[in-house]
Coordinates of N, CA and C in Angstrom, one line a residue:
Chain A
D367 N 0.9 -1.2 0.0 CA 0.0 0.0 0.0 C 0.9 1.2 0.0
A368 N 0.5 2.3 -0.7 CA 1.3 3.5 -0.9 C 1.2 4.3 0.4
G369 N 0.3 4.1 1.2 CA 0.2 5.0 2.4 C -0.7 6.2 2.1
V370 N -0.8 7.1 3.0 CA -1.5 8.3 2.8 C -0.6 9.2 1.8
I371 N -1.3 9.7 0.8 CA -0.6 10.6 -0.2 C -1.0 12.0 -0.1
Q372 N -0.1 12.9 0.0 CA -0.4 14.3 0.1 C 0.3 15.1 -1.0
S373 N -0.4 16.1 -1.5 CA 0.2 16.9 -2.5 C -0.3 18.4 -2.4
P374 N 0.5 19.4 -2.7 CA 2.0 19.2 -3.0 C 2.8 18.9 -1.7
R375 N 4.0 18.6 -1.8 CA 4.8 18.4 -0.6 C 5.3 19.8 -0.1
H376 N 5.5 20.7 -1.0 CA 5.9 22.1 -0.6 C 5.1 23.1 -1.4
E377 N 4.7 24.1 -0.7 CA 3.9 25.2 -1.4 C 4.4 26.5 -0.9
V378 N 4.7 27.4 -1.8 CA 5.1 28.7 -1.4 C 4.1 29.7 -2.2
T379 N 3.5 30.5 -1.4 CA 2.5 31.4 -2.1 C 2.5 32.8 -1.4
E380 N 1.9 33.7 -2.1 CA 1.9 35.1 -1.5 C 0.6 35.3 -0.7
M381 N 0.7 36.2 0.2 CA -0.4 36.5 1.1 C -1.6 36.9 0.2
G382 N -2.8 36.4 0.5 CA -4.0 36.7 -0.2 C -4.4 35.7 -1.3
Q383 N -3.4 34.8 -1.6 CA -3.7 33.8 -2.6 C -4.5 32.6 -2.0
E384 N -5.2 31.9 -2.9 CA -5.9 30.7 -2.4 C -4.9 29.5 -2.5
V385 N -5.0 28.7 -1.5 CA -4.1 27.5 -1.4 C -5.0 26.3 -1.2
T386 N -4.7 25.3 -2.0 CA -5.4 24.0 -1.9 C -4.5 22.9 -1.6
L387 N -4.7 22.2 -0.5 CA -3.9 21.0 -0.2 C -4.7 19.8 -0.4
R388 N -4.1 18.7 -0.9 CA -4.8 17.5 -1.3 C -4.3 16.3 -0.5
C389 N -5.2 15.4 -0.3 CA -4.9 14.2 0.4 C -5.7 13.0 -0.2
K390 N -5.0 11.9 -0.3 CA -5.6 10.6 -0.7 C -5.3 9.6 0.4
P391 N -6.4 9.2 1.1 CA -6.2 8.3 2.3 C -5.9 6.9 1.8
I392 N -5.5 6.1 2.7 CA -5.3 4.7 2.4 C -6.6 4.0 2.0
S393 N -6.6 3.3 1.0 CA -7.8 2.6 0.5 C -8.5 1.8 1.5
G394 N -9.8 2.0 1.7 CA -10.5 1.2 2.6 C -10.7 1.9 4.0
H395 N -9.9 2.9 4.2 CA -10.0 3.7 5.5 C -11.2 4.6 5.4
N396 N -12.0 4.6 6.5 CA -13.2 5.4 6.6 C -13.1 6.7 7.3
S397 N -12.0 6.9 8.0 CA -11.8 8.2 8.7 C -10.6 9.0 8.1
L398 N -10.8 10.3 8.0 CA -9.7 11.1 7.5 C -9.6 12.4 8.4
F399 N -8.3 12.7 8.6 CA -8.0 13.8 9.6 C -7.1 14.8 8.9
W400 N -7.3 16.1 9.2 CA -6.3 17.1 8.8 C -5.7 17.8 10.1
Y401 N -4.4 17.8 10.1 CA -3.7 18.4 11.2 C -2.8 19.6 10.7
R402 N -2.4 20.4 11.6 CA -1.5 21.5 11.3 C -0.4 21.5 12.4
Q403 N 0.8 21.7 12.0 CA 1.9 21.7 12.9 C 2.8 22.9 12.8
T404 N 3.0 23.6 13.9 CA 3.9 24.8 13.9 C 4.7 24.7 15.2
M405 N 5.8 25.4 15.2 CA 6.7 25.4 16.3 C 6.0 26.0 17.5
M406 N 5.2 27.0 17.3 CA 4.5 27.6 18.5 C 3.4 26.8 19.0
R407 N 2.6 26.2 18.2 CA 1.4 25.5 18.7 C 1.4 24.0 18.6
G408 N 2.5 23.5 18.1 CA 2.6 22.0 18.0 C 1.7 21.4 16.9
L409 N 1.2 20.2 17.2 CA 0.4 19.5 16.2 C -1.1 19.6 16.7
E410 N -1.9 20.2 15.8 CA -3.3 20.5 16.1 C -4.2 19.8 15.1
L411 N -5.3 19.2 15.7 CA -6.3 18.6 14.8 C -7.2 19.8 14.3
L412 N -7.4 19.8 13.0 CA -8.2 20.9 12.4 C -9.6 20.4 12.2
I413 N -9.7 19.2 11.5 CA -11.0 18.7 11.2 C -10.9 17.2 10.9
Y414 N -12.0 16.4 11.2 CA -11.9 15.0 10.7 C -13.3 14.6 10.1
F415 N -13.2 13.6 9.2 CA -14.3 13.1 8.5 C -14.4 11.6 8.8
N416 N -15.7 11.2 8.8 CA -15.9 9.7 8.8 C -16.9 9.4 7.7
N417 N -16.6 8.4 6.9 CA -17.4 8.1 5.7 C -17.8 9.4 4.9
N418 N -16.8 10.2 4.7 CA -16.9 11.4 3.9 C -17.7 12.5 4.5
V419 N -18.1 12.4 5.8 CA -18.9 13.4 6.4 C -18.1 14.1 7.5
P420 N -18.1 15.4 7.5 CA -17.3 16.1 8.6 C -17.9 15.8 9.9
I421 N -17.1 15.4 10.9 CA -17.6 15.0 12.2 C -17.3 16.1 13.2
D422 N -16.1 16.7 13.1 CA -15.7 17.7 14.1 C -14.8 18.7 13.4
D423 N -15.2 19.9 13.2 CA -14.4 20.9 12.6 C -14.0 22.0 13.6
S424 N -14.1 21.7 14.9 CA -13.9 22.8 15.9 C -12.5 23.3 15.9
G425 N -11.6 22.5 15.3 CA -10.2 23.0 15.3 C -9.8 23.9 14.1
M426 N -10.8 24.1 13.2 CA -10.5 24.9 12.0 C -10.4 26.4 12.6
P427 N -9.3 27.0 12.3 CA -9.0 28.3 12.9 C -10.0 29.4 12.6
E428 N -10.4 29.5 11.4 CA -11.4 30.6 11.0 C -12.0 30.3 9.7
D429 N -12.9 31.2 9.3 CA -13.6 30.9 8.0 C -12.8 30.8 6.8
R430 N -11.6 31.3 6.9 CA -10.7 31.2 5.7 C -10.3 29.8 5.4
F431 N -10.5 28.9 6.3 CA -10.2 27.5 6.1 C -11.5 26.7 5.8
S432 N -11.4 25.8 4.8 CA -12.5 24.9 4.5 C -11.9 23.6 4.1
A433 N -12.6 22.5 4.4 CA -12.2 21.2 4.0 C -13.4 20.4 3.4
K434 N -13.1 19.6 2.4 CA -14.1 18.8 1.8 C -13.6 17.4 1.6
M435 N -14.5 16.5 1.5 CA -14.2 15.1 1.2 C -15.3 14.6 0.2
P436 N -15.1 14.9 -1.1 CA -16.2 14.5 -2.0 C -16.4 13.0 -2.2
N437 N -15.3 12.3 -1.9 CA -15.5 10.8 -2.0 C -14.5 10.2 -1.1
A438 N -14.5 8.8 -1.0 CA -13.7 8.1 0.0 C -12.2 8.2 -0.3
S439 N -11.8 8.6 -1.5 CA -10.4 8.5 -1.8 C -9.8 9.9 -2.0
F440 N -10.5 11.0 -1.6 CA -9.9 12.3 -1.9 C -10.4 13.3 -0.9
S441 N -9.5 14.2 -0.4 CA -10.0 15.3 0.4 C -9.1 16.5 0.1
T442 N -9.7 17.7 0.3 CA -8.9 18.9 0.1 C -9.1 19.8 1.4
L443 N -8.0 20.6 1.6 CA -8.1 21.6 2.6 C -7.7 22.9 1.9
K444 N -8.6 23.9 2.0 CA -8.4 25.1 1.2 C -8.3 26.3 2.2
I445 N -7.4 27.2 1.9 CA -7.2 28.4 2.6 C -7.4 29.6 1.7
Q446 N -8.4 30.4 1.9 CA -8.7 31.5 1.1 C -9.2 32.7 1.8
P447 N -8.6 33.8 1.9 CA -7.2 34.1 1.4 C -6.2 33.6 2.4
S448 N -5.0 33.3 1.9 CA -3.9 32.8 2.8 C -3.2 34.0 3.5
E449 N -2.7 33.8 4.7 CA -1.9 34.8 5.4 C -0.6 34.2 5.9
P450 N 0.4 35.0 6.2 CA 1.7 34.5 6.6 C 1.6 33.6 7.9
R451 N 0.6 33.9 8.7 CA 0.5 33.0 10.0 C -0.1 31.6 9.7
D452 N -0.5 31.4 8.4 CA -0.9 30.1 8.0 C 0.3 29.2 7.7
S453 N 1.5 29.7 7.6 CA 2.6 28.9 7.3 C 2.8 27.9 8.4
A454 N 2.9 26.6 7.9 CA 3.0 25.5 8.8 C 3.2 24.2 7.9
V455 N 3.3 23.1 8.6 CA 3.2 21.8 7.9 C 1.8 21.2 8.2
Y456 N 1.2 20.9 7.1 CA -0.2 20.3 7.2 C -0.1 18.8 6.9
F457 N -0.6 18.1 7.9 CA -0.6 16.6 7.7 C -2.1 16.1 7.5
C458 N -2.2 15.1 6.7 CA -3.4 14.4 6.5 C -3.1 13.0 7.1
A459 N -4.2 12.4 7.8 CA -4.0 11.1 8.3 C -5.3 10.3 8.1
S460 N -5.3 9.0 8.0 CA -6.5 8.2 7.9 C -6.4 7.0 8.8
S461 N -7.6 6.5 9.1 CA -7.7 5.3 10.0 C -8.8 4.4 9.4
P462 N -8.8 3.2 9.7 CA -9.7 2.2 9.2 C -11.2 2.5 9.5
D463 N -11.4 2.9 10.8 CA -12.8 3.2 11.2 C -12.8 4.0 12.5
R464 N -13.9 4.4 13.0 CA -14.0 5.3 14.1 C -13.5 4.6 15.4
S465 N -13.5 3.3 15.4 CA -13.0 2.7 16.7 C -11.6 2.2 16.5
S466 N -10.9 2.6 15.5 CA -9.5 2.2 15.3 C -8.6 3.0 16.2
Y467 N -7.6 2.4 16.7 CA -6.7 3.1 17.6 C -5.5 3.7 16.9
E468 N -5.4 3.4 15.6 CA -4.2 3.9 14.9 C -4.5 4.8 13.8
Q469 N -3.8 5.9 13.7 CA -4.0 6.8 12.6 C -2.7 6.7 11.8
Y470 N -2.8 6.7 10.5 CA -1.7 6.7 9.6 C -1.5 8.0 8.9
F471 N -0.3 8.6 9.2 CA -0.1 10.0 8.7 C 0.6 10.0 7.3
G472 N 0.3 11.0 6.6 CA 1.0 11.3 5.3 C 2.3 12.0 5.6
P473 N 3.0 12.3 4.6 CA 4.3 13.0 4.7 C 4.2 14.5 5.0
G474 N 3.0 15.0 4.8 CA 2.8 16.5 5.1 C 3.1 17.4 3.9
T475 N 2.4 18.5 4.0 CA 2.7 19.6 3.0 C 3.2 20.8 3.8
R476 N 4.4 21.2 3.4 CA 5.0 22.4 4.0 C 4.5 23.7 3.3
L477 N 3.7 24.5 4.0 CA 3.2 25.7 3.3 C 3.9 26.9 3.9
T478 N 4.4 27.7 3.0 CA 5.0 29.0 3.3 C 4.2 30.1 2.6
V479 N 3.7 31.0 3.4 CA 2.9 32.2 2.9 C 3.8 33.4 3.1
T480 N 4.1 34.1 2.1 CA 5.0 35.3 2.2 C 4.2 36.6 2.1
Chain B
D1381 N -10.3 15.0 27.4 CA -9.3 14.0 27.6 C -8.3 14.4 28.6
A1382 N -7.7 13.4 29.3 CA -6.8 13.7 30.4 C -5.5 14.3 29.8
K1383 N -4.9 15.2 30.6 CA -3.6 15.8 30.2 C -2.5 14.9 30.5
T1384 N -1.4 15.0 29.7 CA -0.2 14.2 30.0 C 1.0 15.1 30.2
T1385 N 1.9 14.6 31.0 CA 3.2 15.3 31.2 C 4.3 14.4 30.9
Q1386 N 5.3 15.0 30.0 CA 6.4 14.2 29.6 C 7.7 15.1 29.8
P1387 N 8.8 14.5 30.1 CA 10.0 15.3 30.1 C 10.3 15.9 28.7
P1388 N 10.8 17.1 28.5 CA 11.0 17.7 27.2 C 12.1 16.9 26.4
S1389 N 13.1 16.4 27.0 CA 14.1 15.7 26.3 C 14.8 14.6 27.1
M1390 N 15.4 13.7 26.4 CA 16.1 12.6 27.0 C 17.2 12.1 26.0
D1391 N 18.3 11.6 26.5 CA 19.3 10.9 25.7 C 19.4 9.5 26.1
C1392 N 19.8 8.7 25.2 CA 20.0 7.2 25.4 C 21.1 6.7 24.6
A1393 N 21.9 5.9 25.1 CA 23.0 5.3 24.3 C 22.5 4.2 23.4
E1394 N 23.1 4.2 22.2 CA 22.7 3.2 21.2 C 22.9 1.8 21.8
G1395 N 21.9 1.0 21.5 CA 21.9 -0.4 22.0 C 21.3 -0.6 23.4
R1396 N 21.2 0.5 24.1 CA 20.6 0.4 25.4 C 19.1 0.5 25.4
A1397 N 18.4 0.2 26.4 CA 16.9 0.4 26.5 C 16.6 1.9 26.8
A1398 N 15.7 2.4 26.0 CA 15.2 3.8 26.2 C 13.9 3.7 27.0
N1399 N 13.8 4.4 28.1 CA 12.6 4.3 28.9 C 12.0 5.7 29.0
L1400 N 10.9 5.9 28.4 CA 10.3 7.2 28.3 C 9.0 7.3 29.2
P1401 N 9.1 8.2 30.2 CA 8.0 8.2 31.2 C 6.9 9.2 30.7
C1402 N 5.7 8.9 31.2 CA 4.5 9.8 31.0 C 3.6 9.8 32.2
N1403 N 3.3 11.0 32.7 CA 2.3 11.1 33.8 C 1.0 11.5 33.2
H1404 N -0.1 10.8 33.7 CA -1.4 11.1 33.3 C -2.3 10.8 34.5
S1405 N -2.1 11.6 35.5 CA -2.8 11.4 36.8 C -4.3 11.6 36.8
T1406 N -4.8 12.3 35.8 CA -6.3 12.5 35.7 C -7.0 11.6 34.7
I1407 N -6.3 10.5 34.3 CA -6.9 9.6 33.4 C -8.1 8.9 34.0
S1408 N -9.1 8.8 33.1 CA -10.4 8.2 33.6 C -10.4 6.7 33.2
G1409 N -11.4 6.0 33.7 CA -11.5 4.5 33.5 C -11.5 4.0 32.1
N1410 N -12.1 4.8 31.3 CA -12.3 4.3 29.9 C -11.3 4.9 28.9
E1411 N -10.3 5.6 29.4 CA -9.3 6.2 28.6 C -8.1 5.3 28.4
Y1412 N -7.6 5.3 27.1 CA -6.4 4.5 26.8 C -5.2 5.4 26.7
V1413 N -4.0 4.8 26.8 CA -2.8 5.5 26.7 C -2.2 5.1 25.3
Y1414 N -2.0 6.1 24.5 CA -1.4 5.9 23.1 C 0.0 6.5 23.1
W1415 N 0.9 5.9 22.3 CA 2.2 6.5 22.1 C 2.4 6.6 20.5
Y1416 N 2.8 7.8 20.1 CA 3.2 8.0 18.7 C 4.6 8.6 18.8
R1417 N 5.3 8.5 17.7 CA 6.5 9.2 17.5 C 6.6 9.9 16.2
Q1418 N 7.4 11.0 16.2 CA 7.6 11.7 14.9 C 9.1 11.9 14.7
I1419 N 9.5 11.3 13.7 CA 10.9 11.4 13.2 C 11.0 12.7 12.4
H1420 N 12.1 13.4 12.5 CA 12.2 14.7 11.8 C 11.7 14.7 10.4
S1421 N 10.9 15.7 10.1 CA 10.3 15.9 8.8 C 9.4 14.9 8.3
Q1422 N 8.9 14.0 9.2 CA 7.9 13.0 8.8 C 6.7 13.2 9.6
G1423 N 5.6 12.5 9.1 CA 4.4 12.5 9.9 C 4.5 11.6 11.1
P1424 N 3.7 11.8 12.1 CA 3.7 11.0 13.3 C 3.4 9.5 13.0
Q1425 N 3.9 8.6 13.8 CA 3.8 7.2 13.5 C 3.3 6.5 14.8
Y1426 N 2.3 5.7 14.7 CA 1.7 5.0 15.9 C 2.8 4.0 16.4
I1427 N 2.9 3.9 17.7 CA 3.8 2.9 18.3 C 3.0 1.8 19.0
I1428 N 2.2 2.2 19.9 CA 1.6 1.2 20.8 C 0.5 1.9 21.6
H1429 N -0.5 1.1 22.1 CA -1.5 1.7 23.0 C -1.8 0.6 24.1
G1430 N -2.5 1.1 25.2 CA -2.9 0.1 26.2 C -3.9 0.8 27.1
L1431 N -4.6 -0.1 27.9 CA -5.7 0.4 28.8 C -5.2 0.2 30.2
K1432 N -4.8 -1.0 30.6 CA -4.3 -1.2 32.0 C -3.3 -2.3 32.1
N1433 N -3.3 -3.2 31.1 CA -2.3 -4.2 31.1 C -1.1 -3.8 30.3
N1434 N 0.0 -4.4 30.7 CA 1.3 -4.1 29.9 C 1.1 -4.6 28.5
E1435 N 1.7 -4.0 27.5 CA 1.6 -4.3 26.1 C 2.9 -4.4 25.5
T1436 N 3.1 -5.3 24.5 CA 4.3 -5.4 23.8 C 4.0 -5.6 22.3
N1437 N 4.7 -5.0 21.5 CA 4.7 -5.3 20.0 C 6.1 -5.3 19.5
E1438 N 6.2 -5.3 18.2 CA 7.5 -5.4 17.6 C 8.4 -4.2 17.7
M1439 N 7.7 -3.1 18.1 CA 8.4 -1.8 18.2 C 8.8 -1.5 19.7
A1440 N 7.9 -1.8 20.6 CA 8.1 -1.3 21.9 C 7.3 -2.1 23.0
S1441 N 7.5 -1.8 24.2 CA 6.7 -2.2 25.3 C 6.1 -1.0 26.0
L1442 N 4.9 -1.2 26.6 CA 4.2 -0.2 27.3 C 3.9 -0.8 28.7
I1443 N 4.4 -0.1 29.7 CA 4.2 -0.5 31.1 C 3.3 0.6 31.7
I1444 N 2.1 0.2 32.2 CA 1.2 1.1 32.8 C 1.1 0.7 34.3
T1445 N 1.2 1.7 35.2 CA 1.2 1.5 36.6 C -0.2 1.0 37.0
E1446 N -0.3 0.3 38.1 CA -1.5 -0.3 38.6 C -2.6 0.8 38.7
D1447 N -2.3 2.0 39.2 CA -3.2 3.0 39.4 C -3.5 3.8 38.1
R1448 N -2.8 3.4 37.1 CA -2.9 4.0 35.7 C -2.6 5.5 35.6
K1449 N -1.9 6.0 36.6 CA -1.6 7.4 36.6 C -0.3 7.7 35.9
S1450 N 0.4 6.7 35.5 CA 1.6 7.0 34.7 C 1.9 5.7 33.9
S1451 N 2.8 5.9 32.9 CA 3.2 4.8 32.1 C 4.6 5.1 31.6
T1452 N 5.2 4.0 31.1 CA 6.6 4.1 30.5 C 6.6 3.3 29.2
L1453 N 7.1 4.0 28.2 CA 7.4 3.4 26.9 C 8.8 2.9 26.9
I1454 N 9.0 1.6 26.5 CA 10.3 1.1 26.5 C 10.7 0.7 25.1
L1455 N 11.8 1.2 24.6 CA 12.4 0.8 23.4 C 13.6 -0.1 23.8
P1456 N 13.5 -1.4 23.6 CA 14.4 -2.3 24.3 C 15.9 -2.2 23.8
H1457 N 16.1 -1.9 22.5 CA 17.4 -1.8 22.0 C 17.5 -0.6 21.1
A1458 N 17.7 0.5 21.6 CA 17.6 1.8 20.8 C 18.6 1.8 19.7
T1459 N 18.2 2.3 18.6 CA 19.1 2.5 17.5 C 19.0 4.0 17.1
L1460 N 19.9 4.4 16.2 CA 20.0 5.8 15.8 C 18.7 6.2 15.2
R1461 N 18.0 5.3 14.5 CA 16.8 5.6 13.8 C 15.6 5.8 14.8
D1462 N 15.8 5.6 16.1 CA 14.8 5.8 17.1 C 14.8 7.3 17.6
T1463 N 15.8 8.1 17.1 CA 15.8 9.5 17.5 C 14.6 10.2 16.9
A1464 N 13.8 10.7 17.8 CA 12.5 11.3 17.4 C 11.8 12.0 18.6
V1465 N 10.7 12.6 18.3 CA 9.9 13.2 19.4 C 8.8 12.1 19.7
Y1466 N 8.7 11.8 20.9 CA 7.7 10.7 21.3 C 6.5 11.4 22.1
Y1467 N 5.3 11.1 21.6 CA 4.1 11.7 22.2 C 3.3 10.6 23.0
C1468 N 3.0 11.0 24.2 CA 2.1 10.2 25.0 C 0.7 10.8 25.0
I1469 N -0.3 10.1 24.6 CA -1.6 10.7 24.4 C -2.6 9.8 25.2
V1470 N -3.6 10.5 25.8 CA -4.6 9.8 26.5 C -6.0 10.2 25.9
C1471 N -6.8 9.2 25.5 CA -8.1 9.5 25.1 C -8.9 8.2 25.1
G1472 N -10.2 8.4 25.0 CA -11.1 7.3 25.0 C -11.0 6.5 23.8
F1473 N -11.2 5.2 23.9 CA -11.2 4.3 22.7 C -12.3 4.7 21.8
G1474 N -12.0 4.8 20.5 CA -13.0 5.3 19.6 C -13.1 6.8 19.5
N1475 N -12.5 7.5 20.4 CA -12.4 8.9 20.3 C -11.2 9.2 19.4
E1476 N -11.5 9.8 18.2 CA -10.5 10.0 17.2 C -9.7 11.3 17.4
K1477 N -10.1 12.1 18.4 CA -9.5 13.4 18.5 C -8.2 13.2 19.4
L1478 N -7.2 12.8 18.7 CA -5.9 12.7 19.4 C -5.3 14.1 19.7
T1479 N -5.0 14.4 20.9 CA -4.4 15.7 21.3 C -2.9 15.5 21.5
F1480 N -2.1 16.0 20.6 CA -0.6 15.9 20.8 C -0.1 17.0 21.6
G1481 N 0.6 16.7 22.7 CA 1.3 17.7 23.5 C 2.6 18.0 22.9
T1482 N 3.6 18.3 23.8 CA 4.9 18.7 23.3 C 5.8 17.5 23.2
G1483 N 5.5 16.4 23.9 CA 6.3 15.2 23.7 C 7.7 15.3 24.3
T1484 N 8.4 14.2 24.2 CA 9.8 14.0 24.6 C 10.7 13.9 23.4
R1485 N 11.7 14.7 23.3 CA 12.6 14.6 22.2 C 13.7 13.6 22.7
L1486 N 13.7 12.4 22.1 CA 14.7 11.4 22.4 C 15.8 11.4 21.4
T1487 N 17.0 11.5 21.9 CA 18.2 11.5 21.1 C 19.0 10.2 21.4
I1488 N 19.3 9.4 20.4 CA 20.1 8.2 20.6 C 21.5 8.6 20.3
I1489 N 22.4 8.3 21.3 CA 23.8 8.7 21.2 C 24.6 7.5 20.7
P1490 N 25.4 7.7 19.6 CA 26.2 6.6 19.1 C 27.2 6.1 20.2

C-alpha cells in the first residue's frame, strides 16, 4: 500500500492567494484527519471526517479555512485568502474506522505564505 | 481527555533500552494511553497503546502502573533511527481526537 498521499509536498504562495492542499487516504479507510503543525502551537487537529462526512471541525481556525471530502479517496483543505500566519506543515491522516486506535499519517505539506 | 506530562528531552546510548515516562494522573477509567513518535520531517507514527495491562509489540513495550496514573514506553534496544519526538496521548477508545502535547525529544547517542 502506498500509504497516505499528500500533494503538493511544498507550497510557497503570496499572502492573499488561495491555497489548496490535497490528500488521498489509504484505500478502505473510513476516517480522515487534517492536522497543522507549527513550532508555536505544535500538532493540532483541524477537522476530521468519517465516511466522507465532517464530524468535528472545531479545530478549524477561522472561516478562511475549509475542507471537503467529495469521495472516499480524496480530500482537500483550502485556505482563502492565505496569510503569513498560516505557514505550517499540514498533515493528513487516515484510519480504518472510528473505533480504530491507529492513525496513519501522510508526509505532510509544508506551506509558506510570504 | 486527560492531560499528559512528559520530560522535554532525553538521551539514550545506542543499544541500550530507552525508557520514556509519561504522567497522566487525571486519566479516567475508559481512557487509553497511546504512544506516537515523529521522526524529523515525517508525519507521526503510531507505536503502541494500552488500557491497563502491559503491552508489547515489535516496536516497543508499554508499562502502565496499577493506578494508571503513569506509564513508561520502553524501546528495548535503541538505534539511531529511534531518534524522534515521542508523544504520550490519553483519550477514550474510539475517540479519534488525538491531542498531541509537546512530547519528549529522544536522542540516541552513538
